Amino acid sequence: MYKIVKKKSLNPTVTLMEIDAPLIAKKAEPGQFIILRVDENGERIPLTVAGYDREAGTVRIIFQIVGATTEKLNHLNEGDYIHDFVGPLGVPTHTDGLKKVCVVGGGVGCAIALPVAEKLHEIGCEVHSIVGFRNKDLVILEDEFKACSDKFVLMTDDGSYGQKGVVTAPLEEMIKAGEDYDLVITIGPLIMMKFVVKTTKPYNIPTTVSMNPIMIDGTGMCGGCRLTVDGQTKFACVDGPDFDGFKVDFDEAMKRGAMYKPFERHAYEETCNLFKKEVE
Amino acid sequence: MPNMSPKKAPMPSQDPNVRNKNFLEVATGYTEEVAIEEAQRCLNCKHRPCVNGCPVHIAIPDFIKEVAQGNFAGAYDVISQSSSLPAVCGRVCPQESQCESKCVRGIKTEPVGIGRLERFVADWHNAQTDVKVNKPESNGHKVAIVGSGPAGLTCAGDLAKKGYDVTVFEALHLAGGVLVYGIPEFRLPKSIVQKEVDTLKELGVKVETNMVIGRVLSIDELMDDYGFESVFIGSGAGLPRFMNIPGENLCGVYSANEFLTRTNLMKAYKDDSTTPIMHAKKVAVVGGGNVAMDAARCAKRLGAEEVYIVYRRSEEELPARKEEVEHAKEEGIIFKLLNNPVEILGNEDEFVTGMKCIKMELGEPDSSGRRRPVEIPGSEFVLDVDAVVISIGTSPNPLIKATTKGLDTQKWGGIIADENGLTSREGVYAGGDAVTGAATVILAMGAGKTAAAAIDEYIQNKNK
């Protein structure tokens, strides 16, 4: 059992938690993930490590309430326990030797992009950050990004905060203006990452994407998280979750991600009925 | 006077058409009367060939003699001197090629039902509520076990009985390895695995779940920082193989590991499970081993109307136990033998709609001695299915190898270990599927047992 030592709501659908897990806190690196199970009959879900405090022995997760399990998780409070919490899993984001990087985050993906940006900043890399949200109410981690970024652009789809539009617009502008990035790292919804790759490809700027397929064990024993990368089958949980964005088959990944949609919808409704709350 | 009945006392079982709709255990087990009657078929022969057929050398005639006299507690004591998991082995061992294949009664008639009797004794013992396990006195030496499958649990049990301070590290949230995620409830109820794990805990074995060794702690850290004098690696062969044919990443294509993990470990067959699984109407399972039989029988129980086993050789070469093949057939599984998939077909939403197969014929024997399947040109046809489960084998998980310096492995990933389980690293032992590649539960247990003896000897010599 793993104690929730801190809980904070970042916006109406996004929550931050710090979990007491000293062994994981000691080893975790940006880009890695954990798998958790809320209760004894719960499913296993992957969440990327959003931060860690090696001394305090805590691991930070930031999650968006999108279905039954994240809804149940959000009903737990400080002092409550999560049944299972395992990690760190996956390969850390490669940051060695990078001099200038643009980090592009979308929605709750920004929570995962932040530790990567912070690590890059720490090793003396010039960091430009572009973050995108649907609207002003959903903005998270703005100050944290500003603190580790040499350049920071915030976008909202409806223009209610920052600039109006999607993240690819400023990215293309900055590239056109002559920013010579060693690498673009993008983390967010599949559709956003797909379009970031479409933006960087004509300029041949290497682009790393953090994939988020369906997972069960997260240790390489089932292949539920498999993706096609450069025509080869890869397991995101052990070979990734980071991959060369130019080589990932995004359309396949999107179809596979939607495989259990009707089941998930039903499970979410049942959970919400349990908590007497409308599904938006 | 022994019972000279030529046949084993039959195993009571659920009716095939009832059981293929539930996940309750297929075989329901002997009663006390039937167990005593079957035990009386044993001739208690002097040279005891059955014992040599058992990879962990249970004193078979001795325990059967106790059963024949109605002393079930005494029978359990005999078995537990050699085996830590009798309720499991009595159920899943291929006795027909082990102990029972050597039984003298089996020369002219059916052998003694050794597996059924072992199972009876273990179940009888587990039903007793007031049995206390005597926790052995500690000898002060620490041993780490990586993986809680049959190899690891056996090694842990043997060392704990000798007084070692044993910690088992398991990556998943439940201990048992393939016994909990792979072998279905209807062949091996999970409560039985839990009971055997609990017995080990009573012996003093610590079980740490959610610990992926190689990620959260390395083997070097276990030895250098945590004071474990020896490590046993029983991490199994859990990496699934795919066929590399077009369409393999369509929605509805599962590895057998995923399909069985969702079904067994995550209990996706239950209505209130939060882990989803596709309840397909027509399912093809590719492969012919025990895992393929398990997957096919699970698919049927999840509500599939038609379930096919698609296997490239003929019935004679099926690697699954005969009994499992028989059970599968009784439950209505359709065998498509001498067929090999060449492509999985899907619709515009990328869900499976069919599987293109080609017919095969058997050619000359290959290096394994089995006749090699050869495609018959132009014989392609489409099998109408909406889910495919690939069950063509697994290989050792590469994580331990990648994170342990100086640990030698075979090209295909198996850890290199000598006949005692010693690896290329001092104090590090390995056994089970991690060494041999996918094999059987009882062979893994045998390897765990051998390694436990070697670890004991190593630590005792070192501390002289």
XYZ file of C-alpha atoms in Angstrom:
744
model
C 0.000 0.000 0.000
C 1.297 3.428 -0.954
C 0.321 6.532 0.966
C -0.898 9.716 -0.710
C 1.090 12.418 1.086
C -0.155 15.364 -0.964
C -3.147 16.059 -3.180
C -3.812 19.261 -5.072
C -6.327 20.111 -7.748
C -4.596 21.878 -10.655
C -7.787 22.519 -12.582
C -11.300 21.057 -12.546
C -10.211 17.814 -14.219
C -6.504 17.576 -13.420
C -5.114 16.506 -10.052
C -1.612 16.306 -8.631
C -0.659 13.677 -6.083
C 2.551 12.907 -4.297
C 2.902 9.263 -3.345
C 5.178 7.818 -0.701
C 7.373 5.414 -2.701
C 11.023 5.877 -1.635
C 12.570 3.190 -3.843
C 10.904 4.564 -6.972
C 11.725 8.161 -5.977
C 15.379 7.161 -5.703
C 15.563 5.764 -9.243
C 12.997 7.622 -11.352
C 14.147 9.788 -14.279
C 12.136 12.115 -16.537
C 10.284 10.170 -19.210
C 9.715 7.083 -17.079
C 6.334 5.967 -15.837
C 4.626 4.030 -13.065
C 1.679 1.625 -13.095
C -0.889 1.879 -10.368
C -3.962 0.048 -9.154
C -6.318 2.114 -7.032
C -7.912 -0.731 -5.103
C -7.948 -4.473 -4.829
C -10.249 -5.046 -7.788
C -8.883 -2.180 -9.829
C -7.325 -2.206 -13.274
C -3.659 -1.336 -13.828
C -3.126 2.076 -15.442
C 0.121 3.734 -16.531
C 0.909 7.320 -15.497
C 4.081 9.139 -16.373
C 6.261 10.313 -13.519
C 5.604 14.071 -13.221
C 8.340 14.602 -10.645
C 10.073 13.068 -7.669
C 11.695 14.118 -4.421
C 14.563 11.736 -3.762
C 15.050 12.934 -0.170
C 11.408 12.946 0.846
C 10.938 9.637 -0.962
C 7.899 10.767 -2.926
C 6.847 10.415 -6.544
C 4.561 12.992 -8.160
C 1.797 11.985 -10.535
C -0.535 14.334 -12.355
C -3.616 12.836 -13.928
C -6.665 13.952 -15.813
C -10.020 12.501 -14.834
C -11.041 10.724 -18.019
C -12.666 7.504 -16.863
C -13.575 5.097 -14.094
C -10.125 4.569 -12.622
C -8.966 8.186 -12.635
C -12.346 9.163 -11.165
C -11.847 6.653 -8.330
C -8.270 7.826 -7.837
C -9.466 11.408 -7.571
C -11.809 10.396 -4.761
C -8.851 9.465 -2.578
C -7.394 12.104 -0.284
C -4.189 12.884 1.533
C -3.501 10.093 3.998
C -5.357 7.491 1.916
C -3.538 4.623 0.244
C -3.167 3.416 -3.329
C -3.178 -0.389 -3.475
C -0.337 -0.900 -5.953
C 2.302 1.459 -7.328
C 5.123 0.020 -9.413
C 8.053 1.559 -11.256
C 10.058 3.277 -12.480
C 9.217 1.691 -15.830
C 10.330 2.421 -19.381
C 13.450 4.097 -20.683
C 14.260 7.626 -19.408
C 14.082 10.466 -21.936
C 17.418 10.854 -23.661
C 18.865 14.272 -22.765
C 22.658 13.849 -22.921
C 24.557 16.388 -24.989
C 21.544 18.418 -26.089
C 22.237 22.158 -26.522
C 18.926 23.598 -27.680
C 15.579 21.899 -27.420
C 11.953 22.864 -27.952
C 9.558 21.092 -25.578
C 5.971 20.973 -26.832
C 3.301 19.927 -24.321
C -0.419 19.556 -24.693
C -3.016 19.423 -21.908
C -2.154 17.024 -19.123
C 0.879 15.995 -21.201
C 2.474 19.211 -19.924
C 2.810 17.507 -16.551
C 5.088 14.944 -18.164
C 6.870 17.472 -20.343
C 7.785 19.611 -17.324
C 10.342 17.268 -15.670
C 11.981 16.794 -19.076
C 12.211 20.571 -19.558
C 13.560 20.959 -16.015
C 16.190 18.305 -16.550
C 17.297 19.917 -19.822
C 17.470 23.298 -18.113
C 19.535 21.762 -15.308
C 22.132 20.349 -17.704
C 22.563 23.760 -19.331
C 20.517 23.208 -22.460
C 18.595 26.151 -23.954
C 14.950 25.269 -23.464
C 12.026 26.691 -25.418
C 8.608 25.569 -24.256
C 5.319 25.671 -26.088
C 2.318 24.524 -24.102
C -1.275 24.243 -25.296
C -4.623 23.930 -23.543
C -8.267 23.944 -24.598
C -9.057 27.061 -22.562
C -7.906 29.262 -19.672
C -9.506 27.101 -16.968
C -7.402 24.116 -17.990
C -3.988 25.795 -17.839
C -1.526 24.012 -15.523
C 2.106 24.491 -14.437
C 2.589 27.862 -16.145
C 4.986 29.278 -13.520
C 6.979 26.043 -13.370
C 7.497 26.087 -17.142
C 8.475 29.751 -17.112
C 11.097 29.010 -14.458
C 12.942 26.472 -16.580
C 12.402 27.880 -20.072
C 14.461 30.409 -21.995
C 11.431 31.041 -24.164
C 7.840 30.240 -23.221
C 4.694 30.305 -25.343
C 1.230 29.462 -24.029
C -1.599 28.670 -26.416
C -5.317 28.129 -25.873
C -7.653 26.748 -28.510
C -10.216 29.484 -27.848
C -7.799 32.326 -27.115
C -9.121 32.765 -23.562
C -5.518 32.960 -22.311
C -2.100 33.354 -23.941
C -2.239 33.179 -27.725
C -5.150 31.733 -29.665
C -4.485 28.609 -31.669
C -2.699 25.284 -31.618
C 0.906 24.551 -30.571
C 2.139 23.854 -34.078
C 1.649 27.463 -35.186
C 4.282 29.041 -32.863
C 6.528 25.990 -33.363
C 6.585 26.547 -37.114
C 7.110 30.289 -36.626
C 10.078 29.719 -34.341
C 11.627 27.217 -36.733
C 11.090 29.621 -39.629
C 12.642 32.417 -37.582
C 15.817 30.354 -37.579
C 15.770 28.594 -34.230
C 18.120 25.682 -34.819
C 16.840 23.049 -32.410
C 18.855 19.865 -31.835
C 15.608 18.197 -30.952
C 11.905 18.774 -30.464
C 10.334 16.753 -27.653
C 6.562 16.506 -27.701
C 4.179 15.038 -25.162
C 0.416 15.232 -25.348
C -2.570 13.790 -27.190
C -1.653 11.523 -30.132
C -3.269 13.866 -32.621
C -1.180 16.789 -31.352
C 2.054 14.800 -31.471
C 1.195 13.663 -34.985
C 0.850 17.290 -36.107
C 4.021 18.377 -34.303
C 5.867 15.706 -36.280
C 4.206 16.954 -39.484
C 5.517 20.432 -38.637
C 9.109 19.462 -37.875
C 9.586 16.894 -40.624
C 9.925 19.298 -43.570
C 12.736 20.993 -41.635
C 14.223 17.647 -40.680
C 14.417 18.541 -36.979
C 14.692 15.318 -34.970
C 11.493 14.890 -32.942
C 10.916 12.664 -29.958
C 7.360 11.664 -29.065
C 6.213 10.135 -25.775
C 3.667 7.461 -26.651
C 0.755 6.540 -24.404
C -0.799 3.270 -25.602
C -2.994 0.916 -23.561
C -0.871 -1.034 -21.079
C -1.504 -3.880 -18.678
C 1.664 -5.119 -16.966
C 4.117 -2.460 -18.199
C 7.047 -4.890 -17.958
C 7.151 -6.324 -21.481
C 5.238 -9.542 -20.944
C 2.095 -9.008 -22.982
C 2.548 -6.676 -25.938
C -0.740 -4.873 -25.316
C 1.173 -1.594 -25.755
C 2.743 -2.516 -29.077
C 3.283 0.091 -31.779
C 4.695 0.087 -35.249
C 7.915 2.106 -35.392
C 9.830 2.154 -38.660
C 7.836 -0.871 -39.796
C 8.844 -2.881 -36.716
C 6.692 -3.899 -33.750
C 7.905 -2.255 -30.532
C 6.603 -2.516 -26.968
C 6.145 1.024 -25.616
C 6.560 -0.120 -21.998
C 10.096 -1.444 -22.437
C 11.377 0.011 -25.727
C 9.792 3.414 -25.021
C 7.653 5.297 -24.178
C 9.875 7.731 -26.176
C 10.268 7.079 -29.900
C 11.501 8.835 -33.020
C 8.389 10.718 -34.090
C 9.217 10.441 -37.792
C 8.960 6.656 -37.576
C 5.836 6.110 -35.474
C 2.610 4.917 -37.109
C 0.253 7.386 -35.394
C -2.901 6.300 -37.203
C -2.486 2.741 -35.991
C -1.731 3.971 -32.457
C -4.907 6.075 -32.444
C -7.055 3.147 -33.591
C -5.535 0.840 -30.988
C -6.037 3.465 -28.284
C -9.762 3.561 -29.000
C -10.196 -0.224 -28.883
C -12.132 -0.373 -25.601
C -14.025 2.949 -25.933
C -17.559 1.554 -25.389
C -16.429 -0.471 -22.365
C -14.582 2.526 -20.922
C -17.562 4.809 -21.373
C -19.809 2.316 -19.608
C -17.349 1.817 -16.736
C -17.022 5.581 -16.313
C -20.783 6.044 -16.146
C -21.086 3.290 -13.556
C -18.355 4.837 -11.438
C -19.896 8.268 -11.687
C -23.273 6.862 -10.674
C -21.502 5.401 -7.686
C -20.233 8.843 -6.789
C -23.480 10.500 -8.050
C -21.755 12.778 -10.492
C -22.544 13.671 -14.089
C -20.211 12.545 -16.841
C -19.469 15.701 -18.764
C -4.594 -57.031 -0.715
C -4.204 -54.253 -3.271
C -7.096 -53.014 -5.346
C -6.465 -54.710 -8.728
C -8.874 -52.558 -10.737
C -7.288 -52.006 -14.174
C -8.481 -48.405 -14.340
C -7.825 -45.328 -12.235
C -10.746 -44.180 -10.182
C -12.300 -41.600 -12.524
C -11.996 -37.913 -11.722
C -15.370 -36.284 -11.178
C -15.757 -33.293 -13.515
C -18.265 -30.668 -14.501
C -20.242 -31.513 -17.631
C -18.473 -30.030 -20.704
C -21.512 -28.021 -21.780
C -21.926 -26.524 -18.351
C -18.286 -25.846 -17.622
C -17.583 -24.120 -20.948
C -19.775 -21.278 -19.685
C -18.161 -20.804 -16.278
C -14.677 -20.371 -14.793
C -15.153 -22.887 -11.978
C -12.696 -25.739 -11.738
C -13.308 -28.423 -14.357
C -12.198 -31.415 -12.268
C -13.789 -31.466 -8.840
C -11.448 -33.914 -7.077
C -11.603 -37.245 -5.228
C -13.625 -37.821 -2.098
C -11.908 -39.457 0.901
C -13.428 -42.851 0.045
C -12.344 -42.721 -3.584
C -8.851 -41.536 -2.618
C -8.393 -44.464 -0.241
C -9.683 -46.875 -2.882
C -7.312 -45.461 -5.529
C -4.376 -45.456 -3.083
C -4.948 -49.176 -2.582
C -4.045 -49.746 -6.245
C -0.392 -48.919 -5.409
C 1.715 -52.071 -5.109
C 4.280 -50.278 -2.923
C 7.037 -51.794 -5.047
C 10.594 -51.941 -3.736
C 12.439 -50.200 -6.595
C 9.923 -47.292 -6.676
C 10.314 -46.217 -10.336
C 7.629 -43.543 -9.910
C 9.914 -41.525 -7.608
C 12.502 -41.151 -10.355
C 9.820 -39.909 -12.702
C 9.100 -36.988 -10.366
C 11.387 -33.986 -10.912
C 11.299 -33.184 -7.175
C 11.463 -36.877 -6.084
C 8.435 -37.074 -3.830
C 8.445 -40.353 -1.839
C 5.342 -41.418 -3.744
C 4.694 -44.942 -2.361
C 5.157 -43.621 1.173
C 2.542 -40.911 0.886
C 0.159 -43.221 -0.981
C 0.511 -45.797 1.778
C -0.609 -43.180 4.295
C -3.592 -42.286 2.103
C -4.548 -45.968 1.836
C -4.616 -46.080 5.639
C -6.696 -42.931 5.841
C -3.845 -40.949 7.421
C -4.050 -37.853 5.218
C -2.062 -35.621 7.547
C 0.787 -38.146 7.455
C 0.544 -38.242 3.663
C 0.845 -34.454 3.523
C 3.947 -34.533 5.723
C 5.623 -36.982 3.330
C 4.818 -34.840 0.275
C 5.823 -31.552 1.868
C 9.320 -32.866 2.540
C 9.875 -32.720 -1.237
C 7.297 -30.327 -2.676
C 6.245 -26.838 -1.637
C 3.278 -26.653 -4.001
C 1.458 -30.009 -4.023
C -2.018 -28.576 -4.688
C -0.597 -26.926 -7.806
C 1.457 -29.878 -9.040
C -1.303 -32.410 -8.473
C -3.315 -30.317 -10.921
C -0.953 -29.062 -13.608
C 1.917 -31.606 -13.827
C 1.944 -33.753 -16.956
C 1.965 -36.918 -14.832
C 1.545 -39.095 -17.919
C 5.107 -38.271 -18.942
C 6.521 -38.145 -15.395
C 5.679 -40.171 -12.263
C 2.741 -42.054 -13.731
C 4.694 -43.001 -16.855
C 7.006 -45.048 -14.648
C 4.286 -46.724 -12.547
C 4.477 -50.522 -12.633
C 0.683 -50.768 -12.746
C 0.831 -48.771 -15.944
C 2.652 -51.504 -17.865
C -0.451 -53.643 -18.270
C -3.267 -51.380 -17.115
C -3.697 -47.755 -16.081
C -1.069 -46.385 -13.715
C -1.973 -45.304 -10.190
C -3.539 -41.820 -10.196
C -0.561 -40.272 -8.414
C -1.385 -36.706 -9.447
C -5.002 -37.066 -8.374
C -3.917 -38.454 -5.006
C -1.371 -35.688 -4.487
C -4.060 -33.154 -5.267
C -6.469 -34.857 -2.886
C -3.926 -34.792 -0.048
C -3.024 -31.139 -0.615
C -6.673 -30.064 -0.826
C -7.484 -32.059 2.300
C -4.618 -30.342 4.104
C -5.632 -26.883 2.880
C -9.180 -27.469 4.131
C -7.901 -27.990 7.685
C -8.109 -24.678 9.497
C -6.199 -25.461 12.664
C -2.895 -26.571 11.093
C 0.017 -24.452 12.230
C 3.210 -24.426 10.237
C 6.337 -24.707 12.339
C 8.488 -21.740 11.485
C 12.089 -22.924 11.378
C 14.743 -21.228 13.482
C 16.626 -18.525 11.574
C 20.208 -19.238 10.500
C 20.812 -15.530 9.913
C 21.597 -15.733 6.176
C 19.668 -13.677 3.612
C 18.719 -14.915 0.146
C 16.798 -12.950 -2.507
C 14.523 -14.642 -5.032
C 13.660 -12.748 -8.218
C 10.256 -13.844 -9.482
C 7.474 -15.637 -7.624
C 6.601 -18.293 -10.185
C 6.951 -22.026 -9.524
C 10.784 -21.928 -9.612
C 11.079 -19.010 -7.209
C 8.414 -20.237 -4.789
C 9.970 -23.714 -4.615
C 13.462 -22.315 -4.070
C 12.068 -19.960 -1.400
C 10.218 -22.770 0.385
C 13.219 -25.082 0.503
C 15.541 -22.364 1.790
C 13.038 -21.139 4.374
C 12.712 -24.681 5.718
C 16.477 -24.626 6.267
C 16.215 -21.402 8.273
C 17.210 -18.837 5.618
C 15.784 -15.325 5.680
C 14.192 -15.349 2.219
C 12.665 -12.411 0.337
C 10.817 -12.989 -2.932
C 10.615 -10.008 -5.318
C 7.673 -10.031 -7.735
C 7.042 -7.490 -10.515
C 3.253 -7.924 -10.626
C 0.820 -7.149 -7.817
C 0.211 -10.811 -6.985
C 2.653 -13.636 -6.355
C 2.524 -16.854 -8.375
C 3.864 -15.991 -11.831
C 2.237 -18.099 -14.523
C 0.137 -19.794 -11.831
C -1.841 -16.559 -11.389
C -1.638 -14.784 -14.739
C -1.366 -17.716 -17.139
C -3.094 -20.910 -16.027
C -6.833 -20.218 -15.897
C -9.046 -20.433 -12.840
C -10.861 -23.473 -14.247
C -7.646 -25.511 -14.227
C -6.044 -24.004 -11.136
C -8.211 -21.923 -8.799
C -6.338 -18.813 -7.701
C -7.392 -19.363 -4.083
C -5.223 -22.496 -4.134
C -2.177 -20.577 -5.345
C -2.825 -17.948 -2.682
C -3.054 -20.659 -0.043
C 0.315 -22.107 -1.076
C 1.881 -18.633 -1.010
C 0.383 -18.034 2.440
C 1.929 -21.276 3.661
C 5.327 -20.022 2.502
C 4.736 -16.756 4.341
C 4.005 -18.741 7.500
C 7.396 -20.371 7.007
C 8.852 -16.878 7.199
C 9.235 -16.091 3.480
C 8.746 -12.382 2.741
C 6.969 -11.594 -0.521
C 7.528 -8.108 -1.966
C 5.149 -7.425 -4.862
C 5.346 -4.475 -7.294
C 9.129 -4.845 -7.442
C 10.565 -4.952 -10.957
C 14.115 -6.118 -10.384
C 16.317 -4.468 -12.972
C 14.381 -1.206 -12.680
C 13.680 -0.393 -9.033
C 16.645 -2.406 -7.708
C 19.383 -4.237 -9.558
C 20.791 -7.624 -8.606
C 24.052 -5.895 -7.702
C 22.208 -3.587 -5.312
C 20.435 -6.534 -3.694
C 23.821 -8.117 -2.985
C 25.941 -5.034 -2.264
C 23.485 -2.724 -0.495
C 20.829 -4.995 0.975
C 23.000 -7.811 2.303
C 21.623 -10.710 0.287
C 24.376 -13.339 0.164
C 22.885 -15.120 -2.794
C 20.242 -14.408 -5.431
C 18.080 -16.891 -7.316
C 16.713 -15.644 -10.640
C 13.402 -17.249 -11.529
C 12.076 -14.533 -13.790
C 10.589 -16.906 -16.332
C 10.083 -16.549 -20.057
C 7.368 -13.958 -20.304
C 8.256 -12.123 -23.512
C 5.640 -13.024 -26.129
C 6.579 -13.857 -29.703
C 4.523 -12.558 -32.586
C 4.380 -13.951 -36.108
C 5.355 -10.781 -37.997
C 2.542 -11.163 -40.485
C 0.453 -8.265 -41.860
C -2.425 -7.175 -39.641
C -0.902 -8.320 -36.376
C -1.443 -4.930 -34.722
C -5.155 -4.735 -35.554
C -7.607 -4.252 -32.689
C -8.633 -7.706 -31.500
C -5.228 -9.350 -31.947
C -3.808 -10.434 -28.595
C -0.724 -12.255 -27.458
C -1.793 -15.236 -25.347
C -0.027 -13.551 -22.425
C -2.179 -10.449 -22.741
C -5.392 -12.404 -23.266
C -4.691 -14.669 -20.287
C -3.393 -11.856 -18.051
C -6.532 -9.820 -18.627
C -8.695 -12.889 -18.042
C -6.918 -14.532 -15.094
C -4.873 -11.940 -13.231
C -7.228 -9.015 -13.845
C -10.381 -11.188 -13.790
C -11.808 -9.547 -16.899
C -14.288 -12.435 -17.153
C -16.148 -11.052 -14.158
C -18.911 -8.524 -14.837
C -17.616 -6.135 -12.206
C -13.981 -6.189 -13.368
C -12.591 -2.796 -14.329
C -10.195 -4.418 -16.814
C -11.817 -4.762 -20.236
C -11.480 -7.634 -22.701
C -13.081 -8.212 -26.090
C -15.942 -10.683 -25.898
C -15.461 -11.825 -29.480
C -17.936 -14.118 -31.233
C -15.426 -16.031 -33.335
C -11.893 -16.444 -32.086
C -8.816 -18.027 -33.657
C -6.032 -19.137 -31.337
C -2.772 -19.662 -33.217
C -0.573 -22.405 -31.740
C -0.906 -25.874 -30.257
C 0.622 -25.805 -26.777
C -0.996 -25.824 -23.350
C -1.132 -22.032 -23.423
C -3.100 -22.154 -26.681
C -5.560 -24.628 -25.112
C -5.962 -22.343 -22.081
C -6.561 -19.297 -24.272
C -9.101 -21.134 -26.452
C -11.021 -22.461 -23.467
C -11.045 -18.975 -21.889
C -12.352 -17.464 -25.130
C -15.204 -19.987 -25.124
C -16.055 -19.142 -21.527
C -16.004 -15.420 -22.381
C -18.918 -16.167 -24.691
C -17.401 -16.954 -28.089
C -19.652 -19.108 -30.267
C -16.820 -20.516 -32.329
C -13.254 -20.960 -31.156
C -10.569 -22.368 -33.442
C -7.163 -23.768 -32.641
C -5.077 -23.035 -35.735
C -1.951 -25.192 -35.765
C 0.518 -25.754 -38.583
C 1.249 -29.407 -37.868
C -1.103 -32.366 -37.300
C -2.794 -33.669 -34.164
C 0.089 -36.027 -33.439
C 2.550 -33.132 -33.073
C 0.335 -30.970 -30.822
C 2.639 -29.994 -27.941
C -0.248 -29.631 -25.453
C -1.050 -32.341 -22.928
C -3.415 -34.941 -24.310
C -5.819 -34.363 -21.447
C -5.985 -30.627 -22.245
C -6.676 -31.351 -25.914
C -9.440 -33.767 -24.890
C -10.964 -31.215 -22.523
C -10.824 -28.542 -25.200
C -12.568 -30.819 -27.716
C -15.264 -31.781 -25.206
C -15.932 -28.085 -24.649
C -16.453 -27.504 -28.344
C -13.131 -26.036 -29.461
C -12.682 -26.591 -33.206
C -9.255 -27.825 -34.325
C -7.973 -26.424 -37.609
C -4.873 -28.549 -37.994
C -2.277 -28.248 -40.783
C -3.136 -24.595 -41.258
C -0.924 -21.557 -40.882
C -1.984 -17.884 -40.768
C -0.477 -15.627 -43.404
C -2.394 -12.391 -42.789
C -4.941 -10.922 -40.393
C -7.645 -8.876 -42.094
C -9.418 -5.834 -40.671
C -12.109 -3.240 -41.413
C -11.691 0.522 -41.781
C -11.721 0.952 -38.009
C -8.875 -1.552 -37.859
C -10.817 -4.231 -36.013
C -10.207 -7.862 -36.995
C -12.635 -9.292 -39.547
C -10.850 -12.471 -40.591
C -7.633 -14.414 -40.799
C -6.145 -15.602 -44.061
C -4.616 -19.076 -43.649
C -2.743 -21.438 -45.909
C -3.038 -25.212 -45.765
C 0.049 -27.221 -44.884
C 1.318 -30.742 -45.385
C 4.036 -32.528 -43.475
C 7.425 -32.908 -45.128
C 10.696 -34.393 -43.944
C 11.575 -34.380 -40.225
C 13.491 -31.262 -39.120
C 16.296 -30.939 -36.542
C 13.765 -31.335 -33.702
C 12.719 -34.682 -35.182
C 9.232 -33.424 -35.994
C 8.028 -33.454 -39.567
C 8.354 -29.984 -41.028
C 5.145 -28.322 -42.201
C 5.217 -27.209 -45.834
C 2.750 -24.791 -47.436
C 0.442 -26.135 -50.139
C 0.596 -23.487 -52.885
C -2.694 -21.841 -53.765
C -4.590 -23.257 -50.788
C -5.246 -19.942 -49.030
C -8.649 -19.364 -47.468
C -10.142 -16.864 -45.039
C -11.291 -17.919 -41.580
C -14.141 -15.692 -40.466
C -13.083 -14.419 -36.994
C -13.263 -11.189 -34.986
C -10.371 -11.850 -32.600
C -7.024 -13.611 -32.862
C -4.855 -14.844 -30.006
C -1.220 -15.523 -30.875
C 0.175 -18.372 -28.796
C 3.362 -19.416 -30.550
C 5.692 -19.192 -27.583
C 7.605 -16.822 -25.348
C 11.235 -16.083 -24.602
C 13.058 -14.918 -21.454
C 12.471 -11.289 -20.468
C 15.638 -9.347 -21.344
C 15.468 -6.869 -18.424
C 17.568 -8.843 -15.896
C 20.218 -9.599 -18.479
C 20.394 -5.965 -19.593
C 20.826 -4.674 -16.039
C 23.156 -7.305 -14.530
C 26.806 -7.012 -15.421
C 28.667 -10.242 -16.062
C 25.578 -12.423 -16.340
C 26.086 -14.650 -19.385
C 23.107 -15.541 -21.538
C 22.432 -17.629 -24.621
C 21.871 -15.890 -27.930
C 18.114 -16.420 -27.560
C 18.119 -14.822 -24.117
C 18.215 -17.794 -21.734
C 20.477 -17.325 -18.698
C 23.434 -19.720 -18.790
C 23.509 -21.852 -15.624
C 25.259 -25.113 -14.717
C 23.450 -28.245 -13.521
C 23.148 -26.732 -10.033
C 21.739 -23.466 -11.340
C 24.936 -21.456 -10.833
C 25.287 -18.607 -13.342
C 28.456 -16.841 -14.496
C 28.191 -14.620 -11.404
C 29.329 -15.835 -7.984
C 26.400 -16.373 -5.642
C 23.839 -15.807 -8.402
C 21.730 -18.818 -9.345
C 18.969 -19.191 -11.896
C 16.387 -21.756 -12.885
C 13.080 -22.428 -14.594
C 12.010 -20.835 -17.852
C 14.569 -18.005 -17.415
C 17.211 -20.674 -18.136
C 15.439 -23.225 -20.328
C 12.938 -21.077 -22.193
C 9.244 -21.891 -21.861
C 8.853 -25.350 -20.279
C 6.665 -26.866 -17.537
C 5.727 -25.887 -13.987
C 7.261 -29.006 -12.477
C 10.588 -28.601 -14.304
C 10.769 -25.053 -12.956
C 10.071 -26.408 -9.485
C 12.783 -29.018 -9.902
C 15.239 -26.297 -10.917
C 14.211 -24.184 -7.916
C 14.781 -27.143 -5.647
C 18.217 -27.952 -7.095
C 19.277 -24.322 -6.816
C 18.094 -24.119 -3.203
C 20.375 -27.031 -2.309
C 23.288 -25.416 -4.181
C 22.682 -22.027 -2.537
C 22.625 -23.699 0.890
C 25.918 -25.415 0.156
C 27.477 -22.204 -1.224
C 26.521 -20.102 1.802
C 27.493 -22.770 4.326
C 30.927 -23.244 2.696
C 31.506 -19.517 2.447
C 30.783 -19.052 6.139
C 32.892 -21.956 7.414
